[in-house]
Amino acid sequence: MSSAVETGRRAPSGHPWFGDQHVVPPAVPPAVIRRMLDHEIRDTGWPYQRLLPAAPFVLPRASCAELFRVTAALLDLVRRTALETAPTTQGRLAAYRMPESERRLFMTDQFTEERYADCVTRPDVVVGPDGPRFVEFNVSGALGGPVEVRSRMAVWRALYADDRGRLPFSSPDPFAVRAEMFRDLCAELGVAPRVAVLGSARDQGGSTRYFDMQTEYFAGRGLAARFFEPEDLHEAWDCPPHLRYRVGLRDFTIPDWLELGIDTAPVQDALNHGCLLVGTQTSTFLSSKLTLGFLSEGRPWMSAAEQHLVEQYVPWTRVLSHRFTHRAGRKVDLVPYAVANRELLVLKAGIGMSGKQVAIGREQSPQQWESAVVAAAESGTSVVQDFVSPRTCPLYLAADGAAEPHLAQVAPVLGPLLFGGRPAGILARFFGDGSSGVVTVHGTHSSDNCVAAV
C-alpha cells in the first residue's frame, strides 16, 4: 500500500500537531542500532534500507489518540459507504467495476462476509498545513505494519527501558492486540481458540519467519495457531471437528499470488467449508479509493457531525467521470476542472498497491496529465484527490557506514493500526533525505519506523 504526497522537493518543516518537536536521542552508535534493527526484521521479506531510524518517532499522547479515534470513526463511515452502494456482493462488484481478479474468495454467508470485513485496517495519514489528513484506507489482513511495528519497537524497548522495564514512551503491541481480537472473535462465534495464518513463503523470499513470528506469539498467548500454505489449507477443515481452524488471518493479496502463480482455489474451498478468514474479501470495497470519493462527496444518511468529520480529515476526493460536482461551494465540470488544476491534484486508481497506480499532477507534463485524466474518466474506476503538502518532524537517522547518527527533518506517512476496533500501534514511512513522494518501502525504497506516545 502507498500514499501520495509532494514529491521531488523538500517538505516545509514543523507543525503544532507534532508537538514541541519531541526528539529521542540515539542510545548507542548507528552500527549497533542497524544491527539490532536488521536482526529483528530478518527473513521477513523486508528490503535493505540505507537510512534507518536511530530512535523512535514520538508524538504527543493527544495526537496519537486523535489518530486512533478518527481512524475508528472514519472506518465506520467507510464501511457503511461501501456496503450501501448495493445490497449484494454482485451489485457491489458491478458498482465498483471490480476487475475479474477480485471477483472471488467471497463467503456464501453474506452476513458473515460483511460483518468481519473491517477487522484489520491501516489508513495512510499525511500531516499537512491543516493537520492530519487521511488520504487512503487500507483494509486487509495482508496490510503492512504489524510485524514491522513490533520489530522496531522491540529494539527501542531494549535500548530505552530502565532497570525496571519502564519506558519514557508508550506504544500498543500489535501482536497482543491482534491476539485479543482473535480471542474475542472465537468467543463470538462459539468456536475453539484456534487461529490459522494463511500466506505463502513464496511471497517472502522462501522464508517462513514472517509467519512463524505470528503463530508463535498466538501460541504463547493460549491460541492454538498454525501457518498454512494454500496447498495445505484443506487440513484446516478436512479433519476431526476438534482439530479444525474455524478462523484465521488472510495474510496475502490476490494480485501478489496471481503474479507468483499461486492458485487461490484452496482458499475458496476453505471458505465454502466455513473457515472465516479476516479481513474478508468485502474489505476490497472498503479499501477502494472510490469509497473515499463517495464519502468525500457526502452521503444522504450522514449527520452534520459526520460530514464535518470527513471535511476536516479527508482531502477533497471525487470519483472521476464526465459529470458535475461541487468544489468550495460551486458547481464544476469535473474532468475539465481536473485537467486545469494539475498541480493541485493526485490521480489514483480505485484498486492499486505500492504507488503503481498513482499520478501526482505536479510531476506530470500538462499533456501527460490531461491524457491520464481523460483515460481515467472513461473507465470510471479512479479518483482525483487534493494533493496534501506534508509537514516534517525531526528524527535521528543511522546511515549505513556512518560513525555518528544525524538529525534530519522527515515527512512521515503515518499508518495507525486498528484491530477489531482497538489501537494496535502506528507505522511510519518516510524518505530520509527530507523529500517526499509516493512512500512505499518496497516500491520506492523509503525507510520505516514505529511511533510512540509521550
PDB file of N, CA and C in Angstrom, residues 14-22 57-71 125-134 312-313 391-393 412-416 426 451-452 454:
ATOM      1  N   GLY A  14       7.924  21.329  10.332  1.00  0.00           N
ATOM      2  CA  GLY A  14       7.184  21.645  11.530  1.00  0.00           C
ATOM      3  C   GLY A  14       5.687  21.802  11.389  1.00  0.00           C
ATOM      4  N   HIS A  15       4.983  21.412  12.447  1.00  0.00           N
ATOM      5  CA  HIS A  15       3.548  21.639  12.577  1.00  0.00           C
ATOM      6  C   HIS A  15       3.197  21.442  14.048  1.00  0.00           C
ATOM      7  N   PRO A  16       2.318  22.294  14.597  1.00  0.00           N
ATOM      8  CA  PRO A  16       1.961  22.146  16.022  1.00  0.00           C
ATOM      9  C   PRO A  16       1.462  20.751  16.385  1.00  0.00           C
ATOM     10  N   TRP A  17       0.874  20.034  15.418  1.00  0.00           N
ATOM     11  CA  TRP A  17       0.340  18.710  15.699  1.00  0.00           C
ATOM     12  C   TRP A  17       1.437  17.745  16.139  1.00  0.00           C
ATOM     13  N   PHE A  18       2.660  17.974  15.666  1.00  0.00           N
ATOM     14  CA  PHE A  18       3.780  17.127  16.067  1.00  0.00           C
ATOM     15  C   PHE A  18       4.235  17.409  17.501  1.00  0.00           C
ATOM     16  N   GLY A  19       3.677  18.432  18.122  1.00  0.00           N
ATOM     17  CA  GLY A  19       4.072  18.779  19.478  1.00  0.00           C
ATOM     18  C   GLY A  19       5.261  19.708  19.489  1.00  0.00           C
ATOM     19  N   ASP A  20       5.971  19.699  20.596  1.00  0.00           N
ATOM     20  CA  ASP A  20       7.111  20.597  20.776  1.00  0.00           C
ATOM     21  C   ASP A  20       8.384  20.003  20.201  1.00  0.00           C
ATOM     22  N   GLN A  21       8.240  19.457  18.968  1.00  0.00           N
ATOM     23  CA  GLN A  21       9.408  18.895  18.288  1.00  0.00           C
ATOM     24  C   GLN A  21      10.144  17.886  19.172  1.00  0.00           C
ATOM     25  N   HIS A  22       9.376  16.960  19.761  1.00  0.00           N
ATOM     26  CA  HIS A  22       9.979  15.920  20.600  1.00  0.00           C
ATOM     27  C   HIS A  22      10.999  15.121  19.781  1.00  0.00           C
ATOM     28  N   PHE A  57      10.038   7.503  16.360  1.00  0.00           N
ATOM     29  CA  PHE A  57       9.252   8.730  16.279  1.00  0.00           C
ATOM     30  C   PHE A  57       8.476   8.867  17.582  1.00  0.00           C
ATOM     31  N   VAL A  58       8.344  10.066  18.092  1.00  0.00           N
ATOM     32  CA  VAL A  58       7.488  10.280  19.251  1.00  0.00           C
ATOM     33  C   VAL A  58       6.523  11.421  18.945  1.00  0.00           C
ATOM     34  N   LEU A  59       5.281  11.219  19.334  1.00  0.00           N
ATOM     35  CA  LEU A  59       4.230  12.213  19.161  1.00  0.00           C
ATOM     36  C   LEU A  59       3.555  12.462  20.500  1.00  0.00           C
ATOM     37  N   PRO A  60       2.950  13.621  20.669  1.00  0.00           N
ATOM     38  CA  PRO A  60       2.173  13.847  21.892  1.00  0.00           C
ATOM     39  C   PRO A  60       1.078  12.790  22.033  1.00  0.00           C
ATOM     40  N   ARG A  61       0.808  12.422  23.263  1.00  0.00           N
ATOM     41  CA  ARG A  61      -0.215  11.413  23.518  1.00  0.00           C
ATOM     42  C   ARG A  61      -1.547  11.805  22.884  1.00  0.00           C
ATOM     43  N   ALA A  62      -1.882  13.085  22.927  1.00  0.00           N
ATOM     44  CA  ALA A  62      -3.148  13.545  22.361  1.00  0.00           C
ATOM     45  C   ALA A  62      -3.189  13.355  20.851  1.00  0.00           C
ATOM     46  N   SER A  63      -2.051  13.543  20.162  1.00  0.00           N
ATOM     47  CA  SER A  63      -2.010  13.360  18.707  1.00  0.00           C
ATOM     48  C   SER A  63      -2.189  11.893  18.346  1.00  0.00           C
ATOM     49  N   CYS A  64      -1.529  10.993  19.092  1.00  0.00           N
ATOM     50  CA  CYS A  64      -1.710   9.559  18.838  1.00  0.00           C
ATOM     51  C   CYS A  64      -3.159   9.152  19.080  1.00  0.00           C
ATOM     52  N   ALA A  65      -3.733   9.644  20.177  1.00  0.00           N
ATOM     53  CA  ALA A  65      -5.130   9.313  20.473  1.00  0.00           C
ATOM     54  C   ALA A  65      -6.054   9.823  19.378  1.00  0.00           C
ATOM     55  N   GLU A  66      -5.755  10.997  18.844  1.00  0.00           N
ATOM     56  CA  GLU A  66      -6.566  11.548  17.748  1.00  0.00           C
ATOM     57  C   GLU A  66      -6.511  10.642  16.528  1.00  0.00           C
ATOM     58  N   LEU A  67      -5.320  10.147  16.193  1.00  0.00           N
ATOM     59  CA  LEU A  67      -5.196   9.248  15.044  1.00  0.00           C
ATOM     60  C   LEU A  67      -6.082   8.019  15.203  1.00  0.00           C
ATOM     61  N   PHE A  68      -6.026   7.387  16.356  1.00  0.00           N
ATOM     62  CA  PHE A  68      -6.822   6.178  16.571  1.00  0.00           C
ATOM     63  C   PHE A  68      -8.316   6.483  16.624  1.00  0.00           C
ATOM     64  N   ARG A  69      -8.677   7.578  17.275  1.00  0.00           N
ATOM     65  CA  ARG A  69     -10.093   7.941  17.401  1.00  0.00           C
ATOM     66  C   ARG A  69     -10.709   8.230  16.038  1.00  0.00           C
ATOM     67  N   VAL A  70     -10.000   8.990  15.227  1.00  0.00           N
ATOM     68  CA  VAL A  70     -10.528   9.353  13.906  1.00  0.00           C
ATOM     69  C   VAL A  70     -10.496   8.150  12.971  1.00  0.00           C
ATOM     70  N   THR A  71      -9.475   7.303  13.098  1.00  0.00           N
ATOM     71  CA  THR A  71      -9.443   6.083  12.291  1.00  0.00           C
ATOM     72  C   THR A  71     -10.693   5.252  12.531  1.00  0.00           C
ATOM     73  N   VAL A 125      -1.933   8.416   6.571  1.00  0.00           N
ATOM     74  CA  VAL A 125      -2.216   9.759   7.075  1.00  0.00           C
ATOM     75  C   VAL A 125      -1.020  10.663   6.813  1.00  0.00           C
ATOM     76  N   VAL A 126      -1.281  11.811   6.199  1.00  0.00           N
ATOM     77  CA  VAL A 126      -0.254  12.813   5.938  1.00  0.00           C
ATOM     78  C   VAL A 126      -0.585  14.049   6.766  1.00  0.00           C
ATOM     79  N   VAL A 127       0.404  14.577   7.467  1.00  0.00           N
ATOM     80  CA  VAL A 127       0.201  15.804   8.236  1.00  0.00           C
ATOM     81  C   VAL A 127       0.509  16.985   7.321  1.00  0.00           C
ATOM     82  N   GLY A 128      -0.541  17.684   6.920  1.00  0.00           N
ATOM     83  CA  GLY A 128      -0.407  18.814   6.020  1.00  0.00           C
ATOM     84  C   GLY A 128      -0.530  20.131   6.755  1.00  0.00           C
ATOM     85  N   PRO A 129      -0.727  21.238   6.030  1.00  0.00           N
ATOM     86  CA  PRO A 129      -0.809  22.557   6.663  1.00  0.00           C
ATOM     87  C   PRO A 129      -1.927  22.662   7.692  1.00  0.00           C
ATOM     88  N   ASP A 130      -3.001  21.887   7.509  1.00  0.00           N
ATOM     89  CA  ASP A 130      -4.151  21.943   8.410  1.00  0.00           C
ATOM     90  C   ASP A 130      -4.240  20.739   9.340  1.00  0.00           C
ATOM     91  N   GLY A 131      -3.134  20.017   9.514  1.00  0.00           N
ATOM     92  CA  GLY A 131      -3.134  18.867  10.404  1.00  0.00           C
ATOM     93  C   GLY A 131      -3.241  17.558   9.658  1.00  0.00           C
ATOM     94  N   PRO A 132      -3.578  16.471  10.353  1.00  0.00           N
ATOM     95  CA  PRO A 132      -3.597  15.139   9.723  1.00  0.00           C
ATOM     96  C   PRO A 132      -4.714  14.997   8.700  1.00  0.00           C
ATOM     97  N   ARG A 133      -4.377  14.382   7.555  1.00  0.00           N
ATOM     98  CA  ARG A 133      -5.359  14.115   6.502  1.00  0.00           C
ATOM     99  C   ARG A 133      -5.244  12.644   6.108  1.00  0.00           C
ATOM    100  N   PHE A 134      -6.381  11.964   6.081  1.00  0.00           N
ATOM    101  CA  PHE A 134      -6.444  10.541   5.769  1.00  0.00           C
ATOM    102  C   PHE A 134      -6.600  10.404   4.257  1.00  0.00           C
ATOM    103  N   GLN A 312     -13.033  17.643   7.707  1.00  0.00           N
ATOM    104  CA  GLN A 312     -11.862  18.011   8.485  1.00  0.00           C
ATOM    105  C   GLN A 312     -10.674  17.096   8.236  1.00  0.00           C
ATOM    106  N   TYR A 313     -10.930  15.799   8.003  1.00  0.00           N
ATOM    107  CA  TYR A 313      -9.836  14.841   7.966  1.00  0.00           C
ATOM    108  C   TYR A 313      -9.589  14.180   6.610  1.00  0.00           C
ATOM    109  N   ARG A 391       4.081  18.220   6.115  1.00  0.00           N
ATOM    110  CA  ARG A 391       4.972  18.909   7.036  1.00  0.00           C
ATOM    111  C   ARG A 391       5.916  17.879   7.648  1.00  0.00           C
ATOM    112  N   THR A 392       7.026  18.348   8.133  1.00  0.00           N
ATOM    113  CA  THR A 392       8.063  17.442   8.636  1.00  0.00           C
ATOM    114  C   THR A 392       8.195  17.517  10.152  1.00  0.00           C
ATOM    115  N   CYS A 393       8.872  16.493  10.674  1.00  0.00           N
ATOM    116  CA  CYS A 393       9.249  16.485  12.086  1.00  0.00           C
ATOM    117  C   CYS A 393      10.665  15.920  12.185  1.00  0.00           C
ATOM    118  N   PRO A 412       6.814  12.120   7.498  1.00  0.00           N
ATOM    119  CA  PRO A 412       6.311  10.750   7.619  1.00  0.00           C
ATOM    120  C   PRO A 412       4.893  10.592   7.094  1.00  0.00           C
ATOM    121  N   VAL A 413       4.638   9.429   6.510  1.00  0.00           N
ATOM    122  CA  VAL A 413       3.269   8.989   6.256  1.00  0.00           C
ATOM    123  C   VAL A 413       2.930   8.036   7.389  1.00  0.00           C
ATOM    124  N   LEU A 414       1.934   8.381   8.175  1.00  0.00           N
ATOM    125  CA  LEU A 414       1.596   7.632   9.381  1.00  0.00           C
ATOM    126  C   LEU A 414       0.524   6.604   9.079  1.00  0.00           C
ATOM    127  N   GLY A 415       0.665   5.427   9.699  1.00  0.00           N
ATOM    128  CA  GLY A 415      -0.293   4.347   9.484  1.00  0.00           C
ATOM    129  C   GLY A 415      -0.791   3.778  10.788  1.00  0.00           C
ATOM    130  N   PRO A 416      -1.792   4.397  11.416  1.00  0.00           N
ATOM    131  CA  PRO A 416      -2.332   3.829  12.661  1.00  0.00           C
ATOM    132  C   PRO A 416      -3.024   2.504  12.413  1.00  0.00           C
ATOM    133  N   ILE A 426       1.443   2.338  15.535  1.00  0.00           N
ATOM    134  CA  ILE A 426       1.470   3.254  14.394  1.00  0.00           C
ATOM    135  C   ILE A 426       2.747   3.020  13.596  1.00  0.00           C
ATOM    136  N   VAL A 451       5.879   4.558  15.817  1.00  0.00           N
ATOM    137  CA  VAL A 451       5.587   5.808  16.516  1.00  0.00           C
ATOM    138  C   VAL A 451       5.220   5.484  17.951  1.00  0.00           C
ATOM    139  N   ALA A 452       5.751   6.248  18.888  1.00  0.00           N
ATOM    140  CA  ALA A 452       5.416   6.085  20.286  1.00  0.00           C
ATOM    141  C   ALA A 452       4.827   7.391  20.827  1.00  0.00           C
ATOM    142  N   VAL A 454       4.254  10.211  23.908  1.00  0.00           N
ATOM    143  CA  VAL A 454       4.901  10.798  25.091  1.00  0.00           C
ATOM    144  C   VAL A 454       3.946  11.799  25.720  1.00  0.00           C
TER     145      VAL A 454
END
